[in-house]
Coordinates of C-alpha atoms in Angstrom, one line a residue:
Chain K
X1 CA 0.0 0.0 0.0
X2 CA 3.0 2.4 0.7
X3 CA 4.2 1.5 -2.3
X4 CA 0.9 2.3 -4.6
X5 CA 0.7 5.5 -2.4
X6 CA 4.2 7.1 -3.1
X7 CA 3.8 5.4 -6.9
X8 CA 0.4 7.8 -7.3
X9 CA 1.8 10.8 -5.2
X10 CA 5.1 11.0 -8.1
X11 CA 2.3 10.3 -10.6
X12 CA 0.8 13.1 -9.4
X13 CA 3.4 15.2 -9.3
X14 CA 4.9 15.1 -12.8
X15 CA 1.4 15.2 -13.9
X16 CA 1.1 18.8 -12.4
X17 CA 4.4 19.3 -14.2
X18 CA 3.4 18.2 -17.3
X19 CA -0.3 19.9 -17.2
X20 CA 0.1 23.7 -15.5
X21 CA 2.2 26.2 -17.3
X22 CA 5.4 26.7 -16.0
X23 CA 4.5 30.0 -14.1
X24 CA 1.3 28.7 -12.9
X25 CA -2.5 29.9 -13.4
X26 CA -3.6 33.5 -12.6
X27 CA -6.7 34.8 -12.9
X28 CA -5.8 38.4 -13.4
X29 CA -3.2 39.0 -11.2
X30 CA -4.1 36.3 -8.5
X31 CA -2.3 33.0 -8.6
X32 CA -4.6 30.2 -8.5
X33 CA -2.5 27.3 -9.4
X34 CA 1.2 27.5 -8.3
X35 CA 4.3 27.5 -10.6
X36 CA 5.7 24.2 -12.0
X37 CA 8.8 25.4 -13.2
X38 CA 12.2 23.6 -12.3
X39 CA 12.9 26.0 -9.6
X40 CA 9.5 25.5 -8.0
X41 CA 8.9 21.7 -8.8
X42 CA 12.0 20.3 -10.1
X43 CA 11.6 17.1 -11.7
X44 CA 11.7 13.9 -9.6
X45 CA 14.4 12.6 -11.3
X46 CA 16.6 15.9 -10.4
X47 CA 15.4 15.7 -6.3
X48 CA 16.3 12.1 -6.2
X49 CA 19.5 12.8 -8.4
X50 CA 20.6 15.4 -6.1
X51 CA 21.0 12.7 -3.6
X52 CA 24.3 12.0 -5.6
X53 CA 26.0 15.2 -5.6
X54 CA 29.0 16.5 -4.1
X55 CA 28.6 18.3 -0.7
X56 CA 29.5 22.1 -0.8
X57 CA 32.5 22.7 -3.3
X58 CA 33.6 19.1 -4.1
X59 CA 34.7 18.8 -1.0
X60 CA 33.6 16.1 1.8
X61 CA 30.7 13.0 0.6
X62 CA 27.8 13.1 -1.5
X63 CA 24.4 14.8 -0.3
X64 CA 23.0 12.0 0.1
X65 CA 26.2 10.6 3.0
X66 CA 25.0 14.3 4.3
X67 CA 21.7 13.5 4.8
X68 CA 22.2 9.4 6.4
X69 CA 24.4 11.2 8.8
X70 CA 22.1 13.5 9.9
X71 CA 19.4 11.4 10.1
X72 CA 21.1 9.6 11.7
X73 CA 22.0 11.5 14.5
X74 CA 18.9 13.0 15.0
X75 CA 17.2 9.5 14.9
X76 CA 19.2 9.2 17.6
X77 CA 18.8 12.4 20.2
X78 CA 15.0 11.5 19.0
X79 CA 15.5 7.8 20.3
X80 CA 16.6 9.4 23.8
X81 CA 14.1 11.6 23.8
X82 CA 11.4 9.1 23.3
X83 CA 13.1 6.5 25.9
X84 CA 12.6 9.4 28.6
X85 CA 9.4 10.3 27.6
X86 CA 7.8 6.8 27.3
X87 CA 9.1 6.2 30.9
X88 CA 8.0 9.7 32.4
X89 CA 4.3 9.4 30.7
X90 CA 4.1 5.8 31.6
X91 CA 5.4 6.8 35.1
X92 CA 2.2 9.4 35.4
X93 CA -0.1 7.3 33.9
X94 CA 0.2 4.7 36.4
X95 CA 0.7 7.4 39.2
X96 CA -2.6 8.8 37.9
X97 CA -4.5 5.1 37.3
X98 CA -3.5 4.2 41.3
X99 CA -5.1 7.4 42.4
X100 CA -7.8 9.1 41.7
X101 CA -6.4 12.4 43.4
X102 CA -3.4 12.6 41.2
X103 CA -5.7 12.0 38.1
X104 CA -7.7 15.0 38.8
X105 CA -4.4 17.6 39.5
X106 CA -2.5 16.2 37.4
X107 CA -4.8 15.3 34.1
X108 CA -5.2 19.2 33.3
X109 CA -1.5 20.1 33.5
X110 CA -0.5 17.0 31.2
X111 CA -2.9 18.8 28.7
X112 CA -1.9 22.2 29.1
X113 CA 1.9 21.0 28.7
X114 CA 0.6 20.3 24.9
X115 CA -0.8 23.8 24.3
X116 CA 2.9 25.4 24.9
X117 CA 4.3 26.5 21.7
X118 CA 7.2 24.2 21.4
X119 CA 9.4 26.9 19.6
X120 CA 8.9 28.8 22.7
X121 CA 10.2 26.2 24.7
X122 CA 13.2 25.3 22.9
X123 CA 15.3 28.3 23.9
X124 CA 14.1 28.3 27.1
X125 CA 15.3 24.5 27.3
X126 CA 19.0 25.6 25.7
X127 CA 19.1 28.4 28.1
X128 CA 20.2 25.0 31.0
X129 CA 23.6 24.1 28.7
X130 CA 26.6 25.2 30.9
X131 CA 24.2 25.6 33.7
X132 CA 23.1 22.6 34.7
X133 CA 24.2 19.6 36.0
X134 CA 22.5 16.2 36.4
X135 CA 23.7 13.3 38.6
X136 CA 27.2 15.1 37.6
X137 CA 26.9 15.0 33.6
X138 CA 27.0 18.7 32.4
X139 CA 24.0 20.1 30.5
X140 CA 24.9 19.0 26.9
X141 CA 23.4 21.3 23.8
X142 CA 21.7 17.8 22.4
X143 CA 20.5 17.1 25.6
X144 CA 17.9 20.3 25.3
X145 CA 16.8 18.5 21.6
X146 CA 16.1 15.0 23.2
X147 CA 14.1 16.9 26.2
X148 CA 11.9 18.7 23.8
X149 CA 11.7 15.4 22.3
X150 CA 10.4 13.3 25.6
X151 CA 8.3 16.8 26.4
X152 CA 6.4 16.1 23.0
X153 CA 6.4 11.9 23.4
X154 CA 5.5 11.9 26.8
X155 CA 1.7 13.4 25.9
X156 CA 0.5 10.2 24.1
X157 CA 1.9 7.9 26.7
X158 CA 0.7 9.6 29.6
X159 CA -3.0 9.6 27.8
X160 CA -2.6 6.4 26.0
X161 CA -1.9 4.1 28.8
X162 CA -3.7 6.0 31.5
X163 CA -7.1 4.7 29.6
X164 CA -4.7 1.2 28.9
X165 CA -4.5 0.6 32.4
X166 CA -8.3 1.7 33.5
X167 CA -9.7 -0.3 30.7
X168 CA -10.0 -3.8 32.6
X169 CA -13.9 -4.0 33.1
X170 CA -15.1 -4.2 37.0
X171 CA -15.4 -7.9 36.9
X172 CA -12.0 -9.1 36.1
X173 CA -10.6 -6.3 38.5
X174 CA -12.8 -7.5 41.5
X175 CA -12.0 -11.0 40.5
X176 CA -8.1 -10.2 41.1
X177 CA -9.5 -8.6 44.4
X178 CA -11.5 -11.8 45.2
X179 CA -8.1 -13.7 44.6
X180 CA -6.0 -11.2 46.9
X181 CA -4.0 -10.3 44.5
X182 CA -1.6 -7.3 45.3
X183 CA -1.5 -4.4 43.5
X184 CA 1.5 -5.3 41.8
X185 CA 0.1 -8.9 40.8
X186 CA -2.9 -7.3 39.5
X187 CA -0.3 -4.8 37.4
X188 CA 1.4 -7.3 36.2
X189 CA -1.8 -9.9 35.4
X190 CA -4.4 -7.4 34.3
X191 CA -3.6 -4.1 33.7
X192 CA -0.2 -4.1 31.2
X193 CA -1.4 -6.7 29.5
X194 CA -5.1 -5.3 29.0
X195 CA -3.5 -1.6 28.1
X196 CA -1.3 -3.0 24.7
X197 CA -4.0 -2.0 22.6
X198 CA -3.9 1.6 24.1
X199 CA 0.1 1.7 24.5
X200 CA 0.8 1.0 20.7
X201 CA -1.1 3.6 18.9
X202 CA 0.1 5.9 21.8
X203 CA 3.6 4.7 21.3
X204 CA 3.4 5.4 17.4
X205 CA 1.8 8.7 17.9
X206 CA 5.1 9.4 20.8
X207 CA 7.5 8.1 18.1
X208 CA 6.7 10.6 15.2
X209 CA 6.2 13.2 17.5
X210 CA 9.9 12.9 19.2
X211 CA 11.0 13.1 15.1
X212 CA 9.0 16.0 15.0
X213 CA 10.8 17.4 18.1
X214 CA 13.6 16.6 17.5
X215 CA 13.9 18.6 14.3
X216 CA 11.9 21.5 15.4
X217 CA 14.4 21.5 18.4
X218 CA 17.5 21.7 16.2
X219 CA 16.3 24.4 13.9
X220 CA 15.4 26.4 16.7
X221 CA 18.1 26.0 18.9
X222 CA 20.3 25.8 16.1
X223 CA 22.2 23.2 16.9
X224 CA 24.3 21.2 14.1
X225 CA 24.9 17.9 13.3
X226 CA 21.6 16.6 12.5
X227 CA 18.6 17.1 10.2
X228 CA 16.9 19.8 10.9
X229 CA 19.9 22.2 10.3
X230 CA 20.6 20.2 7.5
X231 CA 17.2 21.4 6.2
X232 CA 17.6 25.0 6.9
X233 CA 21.3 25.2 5.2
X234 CA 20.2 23.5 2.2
X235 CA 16.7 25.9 1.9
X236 CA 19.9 28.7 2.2
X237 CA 21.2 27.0 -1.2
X238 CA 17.7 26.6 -2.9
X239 CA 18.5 29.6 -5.2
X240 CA 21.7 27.7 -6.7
X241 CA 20.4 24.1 -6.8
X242 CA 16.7 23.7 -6.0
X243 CA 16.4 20.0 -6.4
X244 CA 18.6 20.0 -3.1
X245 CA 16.0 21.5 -0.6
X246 CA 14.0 18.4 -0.9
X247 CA 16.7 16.0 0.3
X248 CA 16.5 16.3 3.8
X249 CA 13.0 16.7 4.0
X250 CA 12.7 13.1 2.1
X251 CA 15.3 12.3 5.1
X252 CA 13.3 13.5 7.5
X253 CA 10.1 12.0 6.2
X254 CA 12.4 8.3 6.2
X255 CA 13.0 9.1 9.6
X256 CA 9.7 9.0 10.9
X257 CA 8.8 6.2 8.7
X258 CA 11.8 4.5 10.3
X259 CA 10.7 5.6 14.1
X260 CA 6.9 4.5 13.6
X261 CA 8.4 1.3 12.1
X262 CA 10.0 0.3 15.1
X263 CA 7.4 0.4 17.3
X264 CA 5.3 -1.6 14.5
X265 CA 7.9 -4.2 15.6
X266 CA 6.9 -4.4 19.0
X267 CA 3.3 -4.6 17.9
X268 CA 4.3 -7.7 15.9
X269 CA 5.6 -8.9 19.1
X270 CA 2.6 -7.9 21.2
X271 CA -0.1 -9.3 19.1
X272 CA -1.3 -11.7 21.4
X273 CA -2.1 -9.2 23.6
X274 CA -4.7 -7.5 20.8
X275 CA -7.8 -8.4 22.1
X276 CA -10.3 -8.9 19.2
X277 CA -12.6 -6.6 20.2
X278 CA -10.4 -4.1 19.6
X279 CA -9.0 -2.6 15.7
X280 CA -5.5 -2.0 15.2
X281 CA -4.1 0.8 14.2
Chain D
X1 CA -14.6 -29.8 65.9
X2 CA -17.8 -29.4 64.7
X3 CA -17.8 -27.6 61.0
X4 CA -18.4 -24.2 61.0
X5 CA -20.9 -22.6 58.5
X6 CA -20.1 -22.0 54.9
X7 CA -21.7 -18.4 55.3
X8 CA -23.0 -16.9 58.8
X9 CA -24.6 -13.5 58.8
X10 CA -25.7 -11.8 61.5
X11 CA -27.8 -8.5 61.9
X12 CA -25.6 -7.6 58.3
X13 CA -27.0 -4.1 56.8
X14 CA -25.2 -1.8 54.0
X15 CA -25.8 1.8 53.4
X16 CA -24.6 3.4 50.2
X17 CA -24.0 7.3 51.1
X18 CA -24.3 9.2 53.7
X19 CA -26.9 11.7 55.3
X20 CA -30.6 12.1 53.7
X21 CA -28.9 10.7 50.3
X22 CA -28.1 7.3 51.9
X23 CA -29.7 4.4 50.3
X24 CA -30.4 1.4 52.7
X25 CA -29.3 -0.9 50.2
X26 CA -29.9 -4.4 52.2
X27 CA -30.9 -4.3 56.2
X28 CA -31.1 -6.6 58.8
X29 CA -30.2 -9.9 57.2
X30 CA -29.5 -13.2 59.6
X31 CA -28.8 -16.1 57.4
X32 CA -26.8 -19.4 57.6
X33 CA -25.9 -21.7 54.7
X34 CA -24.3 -24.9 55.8
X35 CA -21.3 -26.8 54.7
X36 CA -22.1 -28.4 51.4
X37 CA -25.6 -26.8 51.1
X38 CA -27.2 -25.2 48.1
X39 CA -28.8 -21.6 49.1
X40 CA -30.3 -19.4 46.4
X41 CA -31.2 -15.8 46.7
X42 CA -34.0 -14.8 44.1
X43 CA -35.7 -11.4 44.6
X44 CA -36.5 -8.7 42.2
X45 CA -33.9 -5.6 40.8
X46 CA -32.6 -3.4 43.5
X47 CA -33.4 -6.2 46.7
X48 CA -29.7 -6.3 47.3
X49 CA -29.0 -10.2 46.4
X50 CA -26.0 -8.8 44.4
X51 CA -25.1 -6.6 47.2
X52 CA -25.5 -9.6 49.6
X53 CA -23.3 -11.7 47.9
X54 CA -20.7 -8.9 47.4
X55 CA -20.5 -8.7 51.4
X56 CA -19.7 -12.8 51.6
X57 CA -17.2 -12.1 49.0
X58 CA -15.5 -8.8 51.1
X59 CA -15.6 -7.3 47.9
X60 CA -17.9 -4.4 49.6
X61 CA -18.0 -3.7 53.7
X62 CA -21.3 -4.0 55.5
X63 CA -22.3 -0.9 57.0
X64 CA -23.6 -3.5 60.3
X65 CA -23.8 -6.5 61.6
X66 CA -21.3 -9.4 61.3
X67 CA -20.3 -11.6 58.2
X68 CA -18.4 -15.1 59.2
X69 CA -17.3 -17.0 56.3
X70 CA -16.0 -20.4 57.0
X71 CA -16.1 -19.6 60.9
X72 CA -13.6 -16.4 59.6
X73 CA -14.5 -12.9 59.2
X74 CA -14.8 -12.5 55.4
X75 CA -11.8 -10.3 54.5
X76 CA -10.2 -13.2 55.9
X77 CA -11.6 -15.7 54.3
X78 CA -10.9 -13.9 50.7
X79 CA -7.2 -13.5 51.7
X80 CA -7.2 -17.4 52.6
X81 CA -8.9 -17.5 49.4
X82 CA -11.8 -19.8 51.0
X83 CA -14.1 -19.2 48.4
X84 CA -14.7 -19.2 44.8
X85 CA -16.5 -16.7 42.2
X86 CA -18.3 -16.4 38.8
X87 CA -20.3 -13.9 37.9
X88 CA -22.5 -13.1 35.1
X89 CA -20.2 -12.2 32.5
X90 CA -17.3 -14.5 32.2
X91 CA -14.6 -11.9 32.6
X92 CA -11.6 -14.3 31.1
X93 CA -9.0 -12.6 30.1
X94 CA -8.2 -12.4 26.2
X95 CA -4.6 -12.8 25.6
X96 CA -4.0 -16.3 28.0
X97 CA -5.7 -19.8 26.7
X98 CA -8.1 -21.4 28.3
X99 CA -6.1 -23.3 30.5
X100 CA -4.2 -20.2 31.3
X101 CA -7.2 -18.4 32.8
X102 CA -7.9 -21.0 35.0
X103 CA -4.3 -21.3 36.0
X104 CA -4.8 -17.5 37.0
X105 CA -5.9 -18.1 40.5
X106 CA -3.6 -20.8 41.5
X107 CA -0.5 -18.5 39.4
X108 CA -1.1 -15.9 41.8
X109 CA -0.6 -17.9 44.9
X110 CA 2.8 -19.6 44.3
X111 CA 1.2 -23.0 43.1
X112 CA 4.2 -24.4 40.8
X113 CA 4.2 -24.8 37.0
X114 CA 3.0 -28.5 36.6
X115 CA 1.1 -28.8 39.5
X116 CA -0.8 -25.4 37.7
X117 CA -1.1 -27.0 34.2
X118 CA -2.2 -30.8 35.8
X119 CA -4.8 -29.1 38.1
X120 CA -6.1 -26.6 35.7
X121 CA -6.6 -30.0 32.8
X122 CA -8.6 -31.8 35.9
X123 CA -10.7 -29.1 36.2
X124 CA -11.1 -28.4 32.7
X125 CA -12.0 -32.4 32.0
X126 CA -14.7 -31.8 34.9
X127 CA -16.0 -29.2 32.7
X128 CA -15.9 -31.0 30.0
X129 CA -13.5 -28.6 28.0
X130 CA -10.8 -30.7 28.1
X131 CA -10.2 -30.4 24.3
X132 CA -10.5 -27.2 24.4
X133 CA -7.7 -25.9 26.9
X134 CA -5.1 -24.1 24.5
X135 CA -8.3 -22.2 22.6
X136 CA -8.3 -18.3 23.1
X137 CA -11.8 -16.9 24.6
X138 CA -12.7 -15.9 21.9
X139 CA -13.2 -18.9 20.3
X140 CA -15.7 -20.4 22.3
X141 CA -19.1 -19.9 22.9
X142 CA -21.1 -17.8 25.9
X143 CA -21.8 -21.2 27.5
X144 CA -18.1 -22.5 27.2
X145 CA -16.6 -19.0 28.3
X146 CA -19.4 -19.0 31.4
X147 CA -18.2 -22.9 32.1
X148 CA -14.0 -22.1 32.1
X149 CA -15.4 -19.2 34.5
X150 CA -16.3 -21.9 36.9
X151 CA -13.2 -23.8 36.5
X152 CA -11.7 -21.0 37.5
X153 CA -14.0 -20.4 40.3
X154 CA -13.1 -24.4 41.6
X155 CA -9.6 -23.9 40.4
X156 CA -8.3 -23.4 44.7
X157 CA -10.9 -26.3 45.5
X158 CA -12.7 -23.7 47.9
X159 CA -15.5 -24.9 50.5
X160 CA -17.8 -22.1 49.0
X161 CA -18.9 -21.3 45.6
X162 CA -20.4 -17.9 45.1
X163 CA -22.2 -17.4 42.5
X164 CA -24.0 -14.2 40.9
X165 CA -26.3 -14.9 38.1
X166 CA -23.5 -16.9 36.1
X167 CA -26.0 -18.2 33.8
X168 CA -28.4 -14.7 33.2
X169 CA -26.7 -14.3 29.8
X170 CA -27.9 -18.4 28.5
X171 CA -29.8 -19.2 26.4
X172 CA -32.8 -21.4 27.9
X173 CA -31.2 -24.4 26.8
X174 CA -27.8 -24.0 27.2
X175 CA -29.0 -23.0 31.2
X176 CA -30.7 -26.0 31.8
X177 CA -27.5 -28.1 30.7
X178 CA -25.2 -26.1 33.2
X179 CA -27.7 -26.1 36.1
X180 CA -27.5 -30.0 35.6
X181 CA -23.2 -29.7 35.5
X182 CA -23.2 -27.8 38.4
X183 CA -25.2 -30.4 40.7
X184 CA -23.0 -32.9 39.4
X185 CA -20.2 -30.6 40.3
X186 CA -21.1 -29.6 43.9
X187 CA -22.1 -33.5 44.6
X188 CA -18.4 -34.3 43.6
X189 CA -17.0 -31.3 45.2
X190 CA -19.1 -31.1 48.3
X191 CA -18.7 -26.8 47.8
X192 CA -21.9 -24.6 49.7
X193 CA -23.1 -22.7 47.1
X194 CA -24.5 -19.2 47.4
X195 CA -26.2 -18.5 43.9
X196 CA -27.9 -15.4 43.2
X197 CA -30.8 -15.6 39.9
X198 CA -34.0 -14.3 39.3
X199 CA -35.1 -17.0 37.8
X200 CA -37.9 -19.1 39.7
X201 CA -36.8 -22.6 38.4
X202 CA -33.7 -22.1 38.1
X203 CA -33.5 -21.3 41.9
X204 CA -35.9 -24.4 43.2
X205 CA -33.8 -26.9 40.4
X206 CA -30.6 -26.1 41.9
X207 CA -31.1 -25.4 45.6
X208 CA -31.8 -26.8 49.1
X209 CA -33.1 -23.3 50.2
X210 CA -34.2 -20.5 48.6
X211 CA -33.8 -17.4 49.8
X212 CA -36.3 -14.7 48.9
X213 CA -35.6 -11.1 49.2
X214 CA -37.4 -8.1 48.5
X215 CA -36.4 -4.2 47.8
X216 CA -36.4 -1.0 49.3
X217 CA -34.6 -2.0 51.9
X218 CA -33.2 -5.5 50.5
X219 CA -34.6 -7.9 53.1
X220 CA -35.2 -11.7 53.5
X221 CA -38.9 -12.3 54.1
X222 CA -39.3 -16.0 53.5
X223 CA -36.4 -19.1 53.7
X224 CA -38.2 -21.6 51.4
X225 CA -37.1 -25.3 51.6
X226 CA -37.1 -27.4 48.8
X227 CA -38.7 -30.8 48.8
X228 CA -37.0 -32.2 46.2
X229 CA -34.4 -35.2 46.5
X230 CA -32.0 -36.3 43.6
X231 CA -31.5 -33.4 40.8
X232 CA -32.1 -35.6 37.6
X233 CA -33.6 -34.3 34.3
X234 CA -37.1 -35.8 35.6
X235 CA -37.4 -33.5 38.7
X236 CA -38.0 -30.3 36.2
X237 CA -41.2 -32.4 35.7
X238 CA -42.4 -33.4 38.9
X239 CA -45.0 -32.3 41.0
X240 CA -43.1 -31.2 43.7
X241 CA -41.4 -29.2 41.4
X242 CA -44.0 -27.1 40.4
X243 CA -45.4 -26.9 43.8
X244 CA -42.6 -25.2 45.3
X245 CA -42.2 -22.7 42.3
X246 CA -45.9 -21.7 43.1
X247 CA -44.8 -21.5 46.5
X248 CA -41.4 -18.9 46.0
X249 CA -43.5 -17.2 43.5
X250 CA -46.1 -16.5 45.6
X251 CA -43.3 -15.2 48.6
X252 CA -41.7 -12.8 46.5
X253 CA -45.4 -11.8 45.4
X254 CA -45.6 -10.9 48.9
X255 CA -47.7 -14.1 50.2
X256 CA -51.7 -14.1 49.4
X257 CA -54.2 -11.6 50.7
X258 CA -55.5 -15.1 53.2
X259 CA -52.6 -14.3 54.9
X260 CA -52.9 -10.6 55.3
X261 CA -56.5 -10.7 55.8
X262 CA -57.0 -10.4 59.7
X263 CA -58.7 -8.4 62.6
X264 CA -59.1 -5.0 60.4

C-alpha cells in the first residue's frame, strides 16, 4: 500500500508538471494554481538525483552521505528523547491510574503542557547548557533537543496508557480482588497486559512526535549535526540548486517512517495481547 | 470440631452514602448456609442479592452486623482464598488460553508450574473442555466461556462457591445443561453454594433453600425449603417441582391476601 501511495503521489506530481504552465494559473493578477517550473517543482528525477551530488564545493561526501548522517543523528537524540518520555508518561499514567487524586491535579496540567508553543520552549530548554548539571553529567546542547523530544512523546503515553491501564472492566478487576492479589500482581496480570491496545497507537503517535521534536528543536536552537539544520542550510542554497532543498525533507520523512516502524515491531511482538474486540491501528 | 458454617450473617445491613442521600441498600439480614448446602437468593432488581453476595465475597464492607465465612471474618476468608467466584459475565482474560485463565488463581498464589497445568486440565475435563484448553476466549461460545469461568472459580478447590447470576446471559437451553453440570459438580465437590438468579426454576432446580428477598430496603422475608431429592432431568417435571415454584413465586409476590386478611 506504501508502495501504490508514493507510486500515485510521483504520478501526481509530474502530472502537475506536465499539465500547468510553468508559471502557474492566474486569474488576473491572482495566482490560482502555483508554478511548475524547475525551480518550483524540479523534476523527480533531479530531487532524487541530487542525492548523488558533491557536498558544498567538491569537498567532503555526497548529499545523500550528508543526509544518512544526519538522520542519523537525530534518529538518535530522537531515540533518547522518546526513551525518557515513554518512561515519564508511563510513570504518570500509572501514578494517575492508582489514584484518583493525582488523576484529577495532574490530568489538566499534562494537557496544558501540549498547548505550549514548542518553539517557545526550545530556547528556554538551551538556556540549561553550561548551567546545569544532572547526577554530575554537564548540560549538553543535544541534551535540550532529546528533552523537547520526551516533552512532546510523553503526551500520548501519559493519555494512552492512562485509559490502557483503567480499561479492565469491573469484573476481572474485582475478581483479582476476590483472589487477593496485590497491586502489583494485578499490574502485572491485568492491567499491562489489558493496556497494549492503548500503549501502541500511543507509542506510534510518541514516536513521530519525538522526530518532530527533535527537528523543530535543532532548527530552533540551532544546533548542528543533524537534520533539521541540514534542512535549513540546504533551503539557504535553494536559489543555486533547488532539487537539493528536498533531500533532507525526504530524510526527515524516512525518519519517521523509520521511528513508527520500530514500534510496529513491538506490535508484531505484542499481538497476542490484541484483544479482538479491539482494531489495530 | 464441629464444621463451622459456609456463610453466617448476623444482623448484616449496608448503606450506600451518607446523610438524607443514603440508600439502605440491604438491612437486617440473619442467614446461615451450611457446609455443602445449596442456598439461592432470588428477589426482584434493586433487593440487594448482588449486594449480599458482594458482602460474603469482602468485595464491599457491610455498614452492620457481622459476616463469618467459614467460621472467619470475610476479609479473611478472601485472603485465605476460602471461596470461589463467577459472575455473570465470564470476565476471562483475552490474551491467555483457556487453560491459562484458570491457571490464573492458583499462578497468583505460588502453586508451581505442573502442578498449575495438571490441576487446571482436571478441572477443565470436569467441565468437559478438556479439548479445548489451549483455545483463546474468543473462540468459544457464551456457554463454554461461562463454564471455564467456573473452572476458574473451583480452580483453589474452595469450601464455597459464590455465584451471581452466572447463567443470566444463557440461552434457555444451554442454562438447563449447566444447572445440571453444576449439581454434578457440587455432589463431587461437596462446595456450599450461594447463587444469586432471578429466575424461579432455576432457583428451586438447583437449591436446598431459597432465599427470597425483596427491595427497598433489601430484606429476607421467606427461607423456602425445597422438597426435592436427587436433581435428575425428571425433577424439572415433577410435581413437587411445580409446587414449590408456586410456593417462591407466591413469597416474592408478597404471600396471598389469606394471609394478610386479619382483625381489620
Amino acid at each position: 500500500m506504501l508502495v501504490l501511495a508514493l507510486v500515485l503521489l510521483a504520478a501526481l506530481w509530474e502530472l502537475y508538471k506536465l499539465v500547468i504552465p510553468a508559471d502557474g494559473v492566474r486569474i488576473g493578477d491572482t495566482l490560482i494554481l502555483p508554478r511548475s517550473d524547475d525551480t518550483s517543482m524540479p523534476h523527480l528525477s533531479q530531487i532524487f538525483g541530487a542525492f548523488g551530488k558533491q557536498e558544498v564545493a567538491g569537498a567532503g561526501g555526497t548529499v545523500l552521505s550528508s543526509v544518512i548522517s544526519s538522520v542519523w543523528y537525530s534518529l538518535r537524540l530522537a531515540a533518547a528523547g522518546f526513551a525518557v518520555g515513554v518512561v515519564i508518561g508511563f510513570l504518570l499514567a500509572l501514578a494517575m491510574q492508582r489514584l484518583r487524586i493525582v488523576e484529577r491535579a495532574l490530568l489538566p496540567y499534562v494537557v496544558l503542557s501540549q498547548t505550549v508553543p514548542l518553539i517557545a520552549l526550545a530556547p528556554l530548554v538551551y538556556g540549561w547548557s553550561g548551567n546545569l548539571t544532572l547526577f554530575g553529567l554537564d548540560w549538553k546542547p543535544w541534551m535540550s533537543v532529546s528533552a523537547i523530544s520526551a516533552y512532546l512523546a510523553f503526551f500520548p503515553v501519559a493519555v494512552g496508557a492512562l485509559r490502557g491501564l483503567s480499561s479492565p472492566p469491573p469484573v476481572q478487576t474485582e475478581l483479582l480482588r476476590c483472589y487477593a492479589a496485590s497491586w502489583w500482581q494485578t499490574l502485572v496480570r491485568l492491567r499491562l497486559p489489558a493496556s497494549v491496545p492503548y500503549l501502541i497507537p500511543a507509542l506510534k503517535l510518541a514516536a513521530a512526535a519525538a522526530v518532530v521534536g527533535a527537528i523543530v528543536a535543532e532548527i530552533s536552537i540551532g544546533l548542528s549535526g543533524g537534520i533539521g539544520r541540514l534542512i535549513i542550510s540546504y533551503a539557504q542554497q535553494a536559489t543555486g540548486d533547488p532539487s537539493r532543498v528536498y533531500a533532507p525533507i525526504i530524510g526527515a520523512a524516512v525518519m519517521g517512517l523509520v521511528a513508527v516502524g520500530g514500534v510496529s515491531l513491538l506490535d508484531v511482538a505484542l499481538r497476542r495481547y490484541h484483544t479482538h474486540q479491539e482494531g489495530t491501528w | 470440631m464441629v464444621t463451622a458454617a459456609a456463610v453466617a450473617l448476623e444482623g448484616v445491613g449496608k448503606r450506600f452514602g451518607e446523610g438524607p442521600a443514603a440508600v439502605q441498600a440491604v438491612t437486617g439480614i440473619d442467614l446461615t448456609v451450611a457446609a455443602g448446602e445449596f442456598a439461592s437468593l432470588i428477589g426482584p432488581s434493586g433487593c440487594g442479592k448482588s449486594t449480599l453476595l458482594r458482602i460474603v465475597a469482602n468485595l464491599i464492607e457491610p455498614s452492620e452486623g457481622s459476616v463469618l465465612v467459614n467460621g472467619k471474618p470475610a476479609s479473611r476468608a478472601r485472603l485465605d482464598q476460602d471461596y470461589g467466584i463467577a459472575f455473570q459475565s465470564a470476565g476471562l482474560l483475552e490474551w491467555r488460553t483457556v487453560q491459562g485463565n484458570v491457571e490464573l488463581p492458583l499462578g497468583l498464589h505460588g502453586v508451581g508450574k505442573a502442578q498449575r497445568r495438571e490441576q487446571a486440565l482436571e478441572l477443565l475435563d470436569l467441565m468437559g473442555l478438556a479439548d479445548f484448553a489451549s483455545h483463546r476466549p474468543s473462540q468459544l461460545s457464551g456457554g463454554m466461556q461461562q463454564r471455564v469461568a467456573i473452572a476458574r472459580a473451583l480452580a483453589r478447590r474452595p469450601a464455597l462457591l459464590l455465584m451471581d447470576e452466572p447463567f443470566g446471559a444463557l440461552d434457555e437451553m444451554t442454562r438447563e445443561r449447566m444447572q445440571s453440570e453444576l449439581i454434578r459438580i457440587c455432589a463431587e465437590t461437596g462446595a456450599a453454594v450461594v447463587f444469586v438468579t432471578h429466575s424461579i426454576p432455576e432457583a428451586v432446580f438447583l437449591s436446598q433453600r431459597v432465599v427470597v428477598m425483596s427491595p427497598r430496603p433489601g430484606r429476607i422475608t421467606e427461607i423456602i425449603d425445597v422438597p426435592l431429592g436427587a436433581r435428575d432431568e425428571d425433577v424439572r417435571e415433577a410435581e413437587t417441582f411445580f409446587a414449590t415454584i408456586t410456593d417462591v413465586r407466591e413469597a416474592l409476590r408478597g404471600r396471598s391476601p389469606v394471609a394478610e386478611e386479619g382483625p381489620a
